[in-house]
Coordinates of C-alpha atoms in Angstrom, one line a residue:
Chain A
M27 CA 11.1 -104.3 -163.0
N28 CA 14.5 -103.2 -164.7
A29 CA 16.0 -104.4 -161.8
L30 CA 14.8 -108.0 -162.5
F31 CA 15.7 -107.5 -166.1
K32 CA 19.6 -106.9 -165.2
Y33 CA 18.9 -110.0 -162.8
I34 CA 18.3 -112.1 -165.7
S35 CA 20.6 -110.9 -168.1
T36 CA 23.1 -111.5 -165.6
V37 CA 22.4 -114.6 -165.0
F38 CA 22.9 -115.6 -168.6
K39 CA 25.5 -113.3 -169.7
G40 CA 28.0 -115.2 -166.8
V41 CA 26.3 -118.6 -168.0
G42 CA 27.5 -117.1 -171.7
T43 CA 31.1 -117.0 -171.1
L44 CA 31.4 -119.6 -168.4
L45 CA 30.4 -121.3 -172.2
T46 CA 32.9 -120.0 -174.0
G47 CA 35.6 -121.0 -171.6
M48 CA 34.6 -124.2 -171.6
K49 CA 34.2 -124.4 -175.5
I50 CA 38.2 -122.9 -175.8
T51 CA 39.4 -126.1 -173.2
G52 CA 36.8 -128.5 -175.0
K53 CA 38.8 -127.4 -178.3
Y54 CA 41.5 -128.7 -176.5
V55 CA 40.6 -131.6 -175.2
F56 CA 39.2 -132.7 -178.4
T57 CA 42.5 -131.8 -180.5
P58 CA 45.1 -134.1 -178.8
W59 CA 47.1 -133.7 -181.7
N60 CA 48.3 -130.3 -180.8
N61 CA 49.4 -131.5 -177.7
V62 CA 52.5 -129.9 -176.9
T63 CA 54.4 -132.3 -174.7
Q64 CA 57.6 -134.0 -175.6
Q65 CA 58.7 -137.3 -174.5
Y66 CA 62.2 -136.6 -174.7
P67 CA 64.7 -139.2 -174.1
E68 CA 62.5 -141.3 -175.9
N69 CA 62.7 -138.9 -179.2
R70 CA 65.7 -137.6 -179.0
D71 CA 66.4 -138.4 -182.9
T72 CA 63.2 -136.7 -184.1
L73 CA 63.3 -133.2 -181.4
K74 CA 63.3 -130.4 -183.2
M75 CA 63.4 -127.1 -181.3
F76 CA 61.3 -124.0 -182.3
D77 CA 62.9 -121.7 -183.4
R78 CA 62.8 -119.2 -180.9
F79 CA 64.4 -121.3 -178.6
R80 CA 67.7 -120.4 -176.9
G81 CA 70.3 -122.6 -176.1
E82 CA 73.5 -121.5 -176.4
V83 CA 75.1 -118.4 -178.1
I84 CA 76.6 -119.9 -181.1
M85 CA 79.3 -118.7 -184.1
P86 CA 78.2 -119.8 -187.4
H87 CA 81.4 -119.9 -189.6
S88 CA 80.7 -120.9 -193.6
E89 CA 82.5 -123.6 -195.5
N90 CA 85.8 -121.3 -195.5
N91 CA 85.9 -121.2 -192.2
E92 CA 85.1 -117.7 -192.3
H93 CA 83.0 -115.9 -189.9
L94 CA 81.4 -112.4 -189.5
C95 CA 83.1 -111.4 -186.0
T96 CA 85.1 -108.2 -186.0
G97 CA 85.9 -108.3 -182.9
C98 CA 84.4 -105.1 -181.7
G99 CA 83.6 -105.8 -178.0
I100 CA 80.3 -105.0 -178.5
C101 CA 78.9 -108.1 -177.2
E102 CA 81.3 -108.0 -174.0
L103 CA 79.9 -104.4 -173.4
N104 CA 76.1 -105.7 -173.5
C105 CA 76.9 -108.7 -171.2
P106 CA 74.7 -108.1 -168.0
N107 CA 77.1 -110.7 -166.3
G108 CA 80.3 -110.7 -167.8
S109 CA 80.0 -114.5 -169.7
I110 CA 81.3 -113.0 -173.1
E111 CA 84.9 -112.4 -172.8
I112 CA 87.1 -111.1 -176.6
I113 CA 90.5 -111.1 -176.7
S114 CA 91.4 -109.1 -179.9
K115 CA 94.5 -108.5 -181.9
M116 CA 95.9 -106.4 -184.3
E117 CA 96.4 -107.7 -188.0
L118 CA 97.9 -105.7 -191.1
T119 CA 95.7 -105.5 -194.2
E120 CA 96.5 -105.6 -197.5
E121 CA 97.1 -102.4 -197.9
G122 CA 99.4 -102.1 -195.1
K123 CA 97.1 -100.3 -192.5
K124 CA 96.8 -102.2 -189.1
K125 CA 92.7 -103.3 -188.3
R126 CA 91.7 -105.1 -184.6
A127 CA 90.2 -108.9 -184.8
I128 CA 89.0 -111.3 -183.4
D129 CA 92.0 -113.4 -181.2
Q130 CA 89.3 -115.3 -179.5
H131 CA 85.9 -115.5 -178.6
I132 CA 85.5 -116.5 -174.6
Y133 CA 81.9 -117.9 -173.6
H134 CA 81.2 -119.0 -170.3
L135 CA 78.0 -121.0 -171.2
G136 CA 78.0 -121.2 -167.0
M137 CA 77.2 -117.8 -166.0
C138 CA 74.9 -117.3 -169.4
T139 CA 71.4 -116.3 -168.6
F140 CA 70.5 -116.2 -172.2
C141 CA 69.0 -112.9 -172.5
N142 CA 69.8 -112.7 -176.1
L143 CA 71.5 -109.3 -175.2
C144 CA 74.6 -110.1 -177.1
I145 CA 72.7 -111.3 -180.5
K146 CA 70.5 -108.1 -180.1
A147 CA 73.6 -106.0 -180.0
C148 CA 76.1 -107.7 -182.5
P149 CA 76.1 -104.8 -185.2
T150 CA 77.4 -108.0 -187.2
G151 CA 75.2 -110.6 -187.3
A152 CA 78.0 -112.9 -186.2
I153 CA 76.8 -114.6 -183.1
V154 CA 73.4 -116.7 -182.8
M155 CA 71.6 -118.8 -181.2
G156 CA 71.8 -122.1 -181.4
Q157 CA 69.4 -125.0 -180.9
N158 CA 71.8 -127.4 -178.6
F159 CA 70.3 -128.1 -175.3
E160 CA 72.4 -131.0 -173.8
H161 CA 75.4 -129.5 -172.1
A162 CA 75.8 -131.4 -169.2
V163 CA 79.5 -131.7 -168.3
W164 CA 81.4 -133.6 -165.9
D165 CA 83.8 -131.0 -165.7
R166 CA 82.9 -127.1 -165.0
S167 CA 85.7 -125.6 -167.6
K168 CA 84.2 -127.8 -170.2
L169 CA 81.3 -124.9 -170.5
T170 CA 84.3 -122.1 -171.3
K171 CA 83.8 -122.5 -175.4
V172 CA 86.3 -120.9 -177.9
L173 CA 83.4 -120.1 -180.3
N174 CA 85.2 -119.1 -183.1
Q175 CA 87.1 -121.6 -184.9
P176 CA 91.0 -122.2 -185.0
G177 CA 92.7 -120.9 -188.3
S178 CA 88.9 -118.7 -189.1
K179 CA 89.1 -115.3 -190.1
I180 CA 86.4 -113.0 -191.0
A181 CA 84.9 -112.7 -194.0
Q182 CA 85.5 -110.2 -196.7
G183 CA 83.4 -107.3 -197.1
V184 CA 82.4 -107.0 -193.3
K185 CA 82.5 -103.5 -192.3
E186 CA 82.9 -102.8 -188.5
Chain B
M27 CA 11.3 -162.5 -170.5
G28 CA 11.3 -165.0 -167.3
F29 CA 15.2 -164.9 -165.3
N30 CA 16.7 -161.5 -167.0
I31 CA 21.0 -161.9 -166.2
Y32 CA 20.7 -158.1 -165.6
D33 CA 18.9 -158.3 -163.0
F34 CA 21.1 -159.1 -159.4
S35 CA 18.0 -158.9 -157.2
G36 CA 17.7 -162.9 -157.6
M37 CA 21.6 -163.4 -157.4
T38 CA 21.4 -161.3 -154.0
H39 CA 18.4 -163.5 -152.6
N40 CA 20.5 -166.9 -153.2
M41 CA 23.1 -165.8 -152.1
H42 CA 21.1 -165.0 -148.6
L43 CA 19.7 -168.5 -148.5
W44 CA 23.3 -169.5 -149.1
F45 CA 24.2 -168.8 -146.4
M46 CA 21.2 -168.8 -144.7
E47 CA 21.6 -173.3 -144.7
R48 CA 24.6 -173.0 -143.6
M49 CA 25.3 -170.6 -140.9
S50 CA 23.0 -169.6 -138.3
P51 CA 21.0 -166.0 -138.8
T52 CA 23.8 -163.9 -136.6
A53 CA 26.4 -165.2 -137.9
T54 CA 25.0 -165.1 -141.9
T55 CA 23.8 -161.5 -140.8
I56 CA 27.8 -161.0 -139.9
V57 CA 29.5 -162.2 -143.3
E58 CA 27.0 -160.1 -145.0
W59 CA 28.1 -157.3 -143.3
T60 CA 31.8 -158.3 -144.1
V61 CA 31.3 -159.1 -147.7
I62 CA 29.5 -156.0 -148.9
G63 CA 31.7 -153.3 -146.0
V64 CA 35.0 -155.7 -147.7
S65 CA 33.4 -154.7 -151.8
Y66 CA 32.9 -151.2 -150.8
M67 CA 36.5 -150.8 -149.4
L68 CA 37.6 -152.7 -152.5
F69 CA 35.6 -150.5 -154.7
V70 CA 36.6 -147.0 -153.0
A71 CA 40.0 -147.7 -152.9
L72 CA 40.1 -149.2 -156.7
F73 CA 37.6 -146.5 -158.3
G74 CA 39.7 -143.6 -155.8
L75 CA 43.0 -144.6 -157.9
F76 CA 41.0 -144.8 -160.7
L77 CA 39.4 -141.2 -160.2
V78 CA 43.0 -139.9 -159.5
Y79 CA 44.7 -141.4 -163.0
A80 CA 41.7 -140.1 -164.9
E81 CA 42.0 -136.3 -162.7
R82 CA 46.1 -136.1 -164.2
K83 CA 45.1 -136.8 -167.7
V84 CA 41.7 -134.8 -168.5
C85 CA 43.9 -132.5 -166.9
A86 CA 46.6 -132.9 -169.3
A87 CA 44.4 -133.2 -172.2
F88 CA 43.0 -129.7 -171.3
Q89 CA 46.3 -128.8 -171.0
Q90 CA 47.3 -129.6 -174.3
R91 CA 50.0 -132.1 -172.3
L92 CA 49.9 -136.0 -172.0
G93 CA 49.6 -136.1 -168.3
P94 CA 51.7 -139.1 -166.7
M95 CA 53.0 -141.9 -169.2
R96 CA 55.9 -143.8 -168.1
V97 CA 54.9 -146.0 -165.0
G98 CA 52.6 -148.8 -167.4
F99 CA 51.0 -148.5 -170.8
W100 CA 50.3 -145.0 -170.9
G101 CA 51.0 -144.2 -166.9
V102 CA 48.3 -146.9 -165.7
L103 CA 50.2 -147.4 -162.9
Q104 CA 51.2 -144.3 -162.3
T105 CA 48.8 -143.5 -159.0
I106 CA 49.2 -147.4 -158.0
A107 CA 53.0 -146.1 -157.2
D108 CA 52.0 -142.4 -155.7
F109 CA 49.5 -145.1 -153.5
I110 CA 52.9 -147.4 -151.9
K111 CA 54.6 -144.2 -151.5
L112 CA 52.0 -142.6 -149.8
L113 CA 51.7 -145.4 -147.7
M114 CA 55.4 -145.3 -146.5
K115 CA 55.3 -142.3 -146.2
E116 CA 55.9 -141.0 -142.5
L117 CA 53.6 -139.6 -140.1
I118 CA 54.1 -136.5 -138.7
M119 CA 52.2 -134.8 -136.0
P120 CA 52.7 -131.3 -134.8
K121 CA 53.4 -130.9 -131.8
S122 CA 50.8 -128.3 -130.1
A123 CA 48.0 -130.7 -132.4
D124 CA 45.1 -131.7 -130.2
K125 CA 45.4 -135.3 -131.1
F126 CA 43.0 -137.2 -130.2
L127 CA 40.6 -134.6 -132.8
Y128 CA 43.8 -135.1 -135.1
N129 CA 43.9 -139.0 -135.6
L130 CA 39.9 -138.5 -135.6
A131 CA 39.2 -136.4 -138.3
P132 CA 40.1 -138.3 -141.7
F133 CA 38.4 -141.0 -140.4
I134 CA 34.9 -138.8 -140.3
V135 CA 35.5 -137.9 -143.4
M136 CA 35.7 -141.3 -144.3
I137 CA 33.2 -142.2 -143.0
A138 CA 30.6 -139.9 -144.6
T139 CA 31.6 -140.8 -147.8
F140 CA 31.0 -144.3 -146.9
L141 CA 27.8 -143.9 -145.6
A142 CA 26.3 -141.8 -148.7
M143 CA 27.4 -144.3 -151.1
A144 CA 25.3 -146.9 -149.1
V145 CA 22.4 -146.1 -150.6
L146 CA 23.6 -145.8 -154.5
P147 CA 21.5 -148.2 -156.4
F148 CA 24.4 -149.5 -159.0
A149 CA 22.3 -151.3 -161.0
K150 CA 18.6 -153.7 -160.5
G151 CA 19.1 -155.5 -157.1
L152 CA 22.6 -153.6 -156.4
Q153 CA 22.0 -151.8 -154.0
T154 CA 22.6 -151.8 -149.7
L155 CA 20.1 -149.5 -148.7
D156 CA 17.0 -148.8 -150.6
F157 CA 15.3 -145.7 -147.9
D158 CA 12.0 -144.4 -148.7
I159 CA 13.6 -141.6 -147.9
G160 CA 17.1 -142.3 -150.0
I161 CA 17.5 -138.7 -151.2
F162 CA 17.3 -136.9 -147.7
Y163 CA 19.7 -139.8 -146.4
V164 CA 22.6 -138.9 -149.2
T165 CA 21.9 -134.6 -148.6
A166 CA 22.0 -135.6 -144.7
V167 CA 25.0 -138.1 -144.3
S168 CA 27.3 -135.9 -147.3
S169 CA 27.3 -132.9 -145.0
V170 CA 28.6 -134.9 -142.1
G171 CA 31.9 -134.9 -143.7
V172 CA 31.9 -130.8 -143.4
I173 CA 32.8 -131.7 -139.5
G174 CA 35.8 -133.8 -140.4
I175 CA 36.9 -130.9 -142.3
L176 CA 36.1 -128.7 -139.5
L177 CA 38.1 -130.8 -137.1
A178 CA 40.9 -131.7 -139.3
G179 CA 41.5 -127.7 -139.4
W180 CA 41.2 -127.0 -135.9
S181 CA 42.6 -129.3 -134.3
S182 CA 46.0 -129.1 -136.7
N183 CA 46.6 -125.8 -134.4
N184 CA 47.6 -124.2 -138.1
K185 CA 46.6 -120.7 -139.3
Y186 CA 46.3 -121.6 -142.7
S187 CA 44.1 -125.3 -142.1
L188 CA 41.9 -123.2 -139.9
I189 CA 41.6 -120.7 -141.8
G190 CA 40.6 -123.3 -145.1
A191 CA 38.7 -125.4 -142.6
M192 CA 36.4 -122.6 -142.1
R193 CA 36.1 -121.1 -146.1
S194 CA 35.0 -125.1 -146.0
G195 CA 32.5 -124.5 -144.1
A196 CA 30.7 -121.8 -144.8
Q197 CA 30.9 -122.7 -148.6
I198 CA 29.5 -126.5 -147.4
L199 CA 26.8 -124.9 -145.4
S200 CA 25.6 -122.4 -148.5
Y201 CA 25.4 -125.0 -151.0
E202 CA 24.2 -127.7 -149.3
L203 CA 20.8 -125.7 -149.6
S204 CA 21.5 -125.8 -153.3
V205 CA 22.0 -129.4 -153.3
S206 CA 18.7 -130.0 -151.8
L207 CA 16.2 -127.6 -153.3
S208 CA 17.5 -128.8 -156.9
L209 CA 16.9 -132.5 -155.3
V210 CA 12.9 -131.4 -153.7
T211 CA 12.3 -130.0 -157.5
I212 CA 12.7 -134.0 -158.9
I213 CA 11.1 -135.0 -155.9
I214 CA 8.3 -133.2 -157.0
L215 CA 8.4 -134.7 -159.9
A216 CA 9.3 -137.9 -158.6
G217 CA 7.1 -138.2 -156.4
S218 CA 9.2 -140.2 -154.7
M219 CA 12.2 -139.8 -152.1
Q220 CA 13.4 -143.8 -152.5
L221 CA 16.3 -144.0 -155.0
S222 CA 15.2 -147.2 -156.7
V223 CA 11.5 -145.9 -157.2
I224 CA 12.9 -142.4 -159.0
V225 CA 15.2 -144.6 -161.4
E226 CA 12.6 -147.4 -161.7
S227 CA 9.8 -143.9 -162.7
Q228 CA 12.8 -142.9 -165.4
R229 CA 12.2 -146.4 -167.6
D230 CA 10.9 -144.5 -170.7
S231 CA 12.5 -141.4 -170.2
W232 CA 15.2 -139.6 -168.5
F233 CA 14.4 -136.9 -165.8
L234 CA 16.0 -134.1 -167.3
F235 CA 13.9 -134.8 -170.9
K236 CA 10.5 -135.4 -168.9
G237 CA 10.7 -132.6 -166.3
H238 CA 11.4 -130.2 -169.6
I239 CA 13.3 -126.8 -168.3
P240 CA 13.3 -126.5 -164.3
S241 CA 14.7 -130.2 -165.0
L242 CA 17.3 -128.8 -166.9
I243 CA 17.7 -126.0 -164.5
A244 CA 17.9 -127.9 -161.6
F245 CA 20.6 -130.7 -163.4
V246 CA 22.7 -126.6 -164.2
I247 CA 22.3 -126.4 -160.2
F248 CA 22.7 -129.7 -159.1
L249 CA 26.2 -129.7 -160.7
I250 CA 27.6 -126.3 -159.2
A251 CA 26.8 -126.7 -155.7
G252 CA 27.4 -130.4 -156.5
T253 CA 31.5 -128.9 -157.3
A254 CA 30.9 -127.1 -154.4
E255 CA 30.1 -129.0 -151.9
T256 CA 32.8 -131.5 -152.7
N257 CA 35.2 -128.5 -152.7
R258 CA 36.0 -128.8 -156.2
G259 CA 37.1 -127.3 -159.0
P260 CA 36.6 -123.2 -159.5
F261 CA 35.1 -123.5 -155.7
D262 CA 38.6 -124.9 -154.1
L263 CA 38.9 -121.9 -152.5
A264 CA 39.4 -124.5 -149.1
E265 CA 42.7 -125.8 -150.0
A266 CA 43.7 -123.2 -152.6
E267 CA 47.4 -123.8 -153.0
S268 CA 48.3 -120.6 -153.8
E269 CA 47.1 -118.8 -150.4
L270 CA 46.8 -121.6 -147.9
T271 CA 49.3 -124.4 -149.1
A272 CA 46.8 -126.9 -148.7
G273 CA 43.6 -125.7 -146.5
F274 CA 42.6 -128.3 -144.1
H275 CA 44.8 -130.9 -145.0
T276 CA 48.1 -128.7 -144.8
E277 CA 49.6 -130.9 -141.2
Y278 CA 48.4 -134.2 -142.8
S279 CA 51.0 -137.2 -144.4
G280 CA 51.0 -140.5 -145.5
I281 CA 47.8 -142.2 -145.3
K282 CA 45.5 -139.5 -143.4
F283 CA 45.9 -137.6 -146.5
A284 CA 45.0 -140.0 -148.3
F285 CA 42.2 -140.9 -146.5
F286 CA 41.5 -136.9 -147.4
F287 CA 42.4 -137.1 -150.7
L288 CA 40.2 -140.2 -151.3
A289 CA 37.7 -139.0 -149.6
E290 CA 37.4 -135.7 -151.9
Y291 CA 37.7 -138.0 -155.3
I292 CA 34.7 -140.4 -154.3
N293 CA 32.6 -137.7 -152.6
M294 CA 32.7 -136.5 -156.3
F295 CA 31.4 -139.9 -157.5
I296 CA 28.8 -139.3 -155.1
V297 CA 28.0 -136.3 -156.8
A298 CA 28.4 -137.6 -159.7
A299 CA 26.3 -141.1 -158.9
M300 CA 23.2 -139.0 -157.5
A301 CA 23.3 -136.4 -160.5
T302 CA 23.3 -140.1 -162.4
T303 CA 20.4 -141.5 -160.4
V304 CA 18.2 -138.4 -159.9
F305 CA 18.4 -136.9 -163.3
L306 CA 20.1 -138.8 -166.4
G307 CA 18.4 -142.0 -165.4
G308 CA 20.6 -144.3 -162.8
W309 CA 21.1 -147.6 -164.0
M310 CA 18.3 -147.9 -167.2
P311 CA 19.2 -147.2 -170.5
L312 CA 18.9 -144.1 -172.5
H313 CA 15.3 -144.6 -174.9
F314 CA 13.8 -142.6 -176.7
G315 CA 9.8 -142.5 -177.4
S316 CA 9.2 -144.5 -180.2
I317 CA 12.2 -145.6 -181.9
E318 CA 11.6 -149.9 -180.7
S319 CA 15.0 -150.6 -182.8
F320 CA 17.0 -148.5 -181.1
N321 CA 15.2 -149.5 -177.6
H322 CA 16.4 -153.0 -177.9
V323 CA 19.8 -152.3 -178.9
M324 CA 20.2 -150.1 -176.2
D325 CA 18.9 -152.4 -173.6
F326 CA 21.7 -155.3 -174.8
I327 CA 24.4 -153.1 -173.0
P328 CA 24.2 -154.0 -169.0
P329 CA 23.1 -151.4 -166.4
L330 CA 26.1 -151.7 -164.5
V331 CA 28.1 -150.2 -167.8
W332 CA 25.3 -147.5 -168.3
F333 CA 25.5 -146.4 -165.0
F334 CA 29.3 -145.9 -164.8
M335 CA 29.2 -144.5 -168.5
K336 CA 27.0 -141.9 -166.7
V337 CA 29.0 -141.0 -164.0
C338 CA 32.1 -140.9 -165.6
G339 CA 30.4 -138.3 -168.5
V340 CA 29.2 -136.0 -165.3
I341 CA 32.9 -136.7 -163.8
F342 CA 34.2 -135.6 -167.2
L343 CA 31.8 -132.6 -166.6
I344 CA 32.9 -131.7 -163.3
M345 CA 36.5 -131.9 -164.4
W346 CA 36.1 -129.4 -167.4
F347 CA 34.8 -127.4 -164.6
K348 CA 37.9 -127.7 -162.8
W349 CA 40.3 -127.1 -165.7
T350 CA 39.0 -124.4 -167.3
F351 CA 37.2 -122.0 -164.7
P352 CA 39.4 -119.6 -162.6
R353 CA 38.8 -120.3 -158.4
L354 CA 36.0 -117.8 -157.3
R355 CA 37.1 -115.2 -154.1
V356 CA 34.8 -115.9 -150.5
D357 CA 32.8 -113.3 -151.3
Q358 CA 31.7 -114.0 -155.0
I359 CA 31.2 -117.8 -154.0
L360 CA 28.9 -116.7 -151.0
T361 CA 27.0 -113.9 -153.9
L362 CA 26.7 -116.8 -156.4
E363 CA 24.8 -119.2 -153.7
W364 CA 22.6 -116.7 -151.7
K365 CA 21.7 -113.8 -154.4
Y366 CA 21.9 -116.6 -157.8
L367 CA 21.6 -120.3 -157.0
L368 CA 19.1 -119.8 -154.5
P369 CA 16.3 -117.4 -155.5
I370 CA 16.4 -119.1 -159.1
N371 CA 16.2 -122.6 -157.2
L372 CA 12.9 -121.4 -155.7
V373 CA 11.6 -120.1 -158.6
N374 CA 12.1 -122.9 -160.6
I375 CA 10.8 -125.0 -157.7
L376 CA 7.1 -123.0 -158.6
L377 CA 7.9 -124.0 -162.3
M378 CA 8.2 -127.5 -161.1
C379 CA 5.3 -127.8 -159.2
L380 CA 2.9 -125.9 -162.3
V381 CA 4.5 -128.1 -165.0
V382 CA 3.0 -131.4 -162.5
L383 CA -0.1 -129.4 -161.4
T384 CA -1.1 -129.5 -165.4
K385 CA 0.4 -132.7 -165.7
F386 CA 2.6 -131.6 -168.8
H387 CA 5.2 -134.1 -168.0
L388 CA 3.5 -136.8 -168.3

C-alpha cells in the first residue's frame, strides 16, 4: 500500500514539475515585448548595447584633453596575449622631479580577447570597455590604435 | 435547415455525378483518385511548409527570440526559400550503402503518412475513407513508418544512423501501446471505431468533457505518447543532434531528407488531428449544454475552420512540450512507458468502463 502511495505521488510530482516548466516558457511566449532579438542593421540608430558589453578598450578623456593614465604598465603586464604595449616617457614635474608619464598607449584590437583583465588591473581606472562593436576594417594595421589622444596629459591629482 | 453550405457531402456527390455523366465509370474512378491524390499532396506540401514556419516562430517565441524575419513579411517566405534550396541540393549516397533500401526508406515513411491521413475527417463529407474501423486503421498504418526509419538507419551503413533507428524503433513500438490503449478508452465511450460516428456523437459535448476524468487522463496520455511516436519534443533521442548528429537521416540530403522532415511534421499534424477528432469533437463547433445563443454563434464558424483551429491548438501544445522539456534518456523513455503510462492507462480503461456501465456520461 505504501508503495502504491509512493507511485501515485511520483506521478503527481512529475506532472507538477513539468507544469512548472511549461508555466515559465508559457510566460515567455505570451510576453513577446520582452524578446531579446535585435534586428541589427535596421535599428542601428537606436540600438543601445547593454552596460556590461565589451566592445573595445578605450581611454576616456576629459574636455581639457586629460586622461587618468600614469603609464605604469600594469595593464600591459596583465594582458594575457600581449594586446597592449605601453611606451612611457620621463617628464619633469613643477618641483623639478623626474616622473614617468604615458607617451603612447598602443592597443592591438585584432589580438584582444575582451577578457577585461586590463580594466580590472588598472589602478587609476584610466581605461574602460567601450560600447562600439563595428570594428570591421579593410586593413589590419587599422586595428592597432593609440588610446591616448595626441597632446593629452594626465589629469591633476592622479596618484600612482 | 435544408441546404447546408457547411456540408461537403452534397458537393462531393454532385462532383461524382458530373464526372459520371461525361465519362465511363473506370475513367471517373481514375480521375477522382487523381484529384484526391493531388489535393492530398498539395495539402501535405503546403501544410508542411506552414508547420515548419510555425515551429520556427513558436520555438523563437519560447526562447524570447523573433525567429525568421527577413524573407518576406515577418519571414513568411523563409520555408519556401529553404525548400527551394533543399530541392537544388545534390543527392549524396554513402559508398557502401544498400542502394535499393536507402532509396526506398523515405518513400515508406511518406507513404505511411499519406495512408494515415486518408481517414481523417476534415469536415462533414470531407473524408476520403470512412471505415468502420477508422481508429484501428490509423494506429495500424501510422506504425508502418517505423519500417522506413529502421530501413533508413540500416541501409545508410553508418553507426549513428543505426543507433538512432534502433532507438526510434524501440520507442515507437513501446508508445504504440499507449496510443492505442488511450484510444481504446474513447472507443469504449463512443461505442464505435468509425471516425465519422465518433465526431457525430460529440455534437452536444466533446468526449474530453463527456468522459469526465478518465477521458482527461486518456487525452494527456495520448498527447504524451503521440509526441513520442512522432519522435518529437522531449522524446527526440532518435535524432539527438548532440549525440547522433541527426540519427537515422544523417546520410540523407536534398529531397530525400526533405521527405523525412516533411513526414515528421505531417505526423505531428496527424497526431494533433487524431486528438482533435477523438477528444475535442473533430470539426464540431464548441457547444455548451444550455446557452442557446452562444451555441448558435459558434455554429456560424465553418467546420473546416473549427477543425484547423483545434489542430493548431494541439500542435501548439506539442511544440510547447518540445521547447520546454529536456530530452529523455533511453532508459527513462522506456521507464515512462512501461512503468507509468501503461499501468495508468489500464486502470484508466477500467475507470472508463465503470463510467460507461453506470451511464455516468449521459
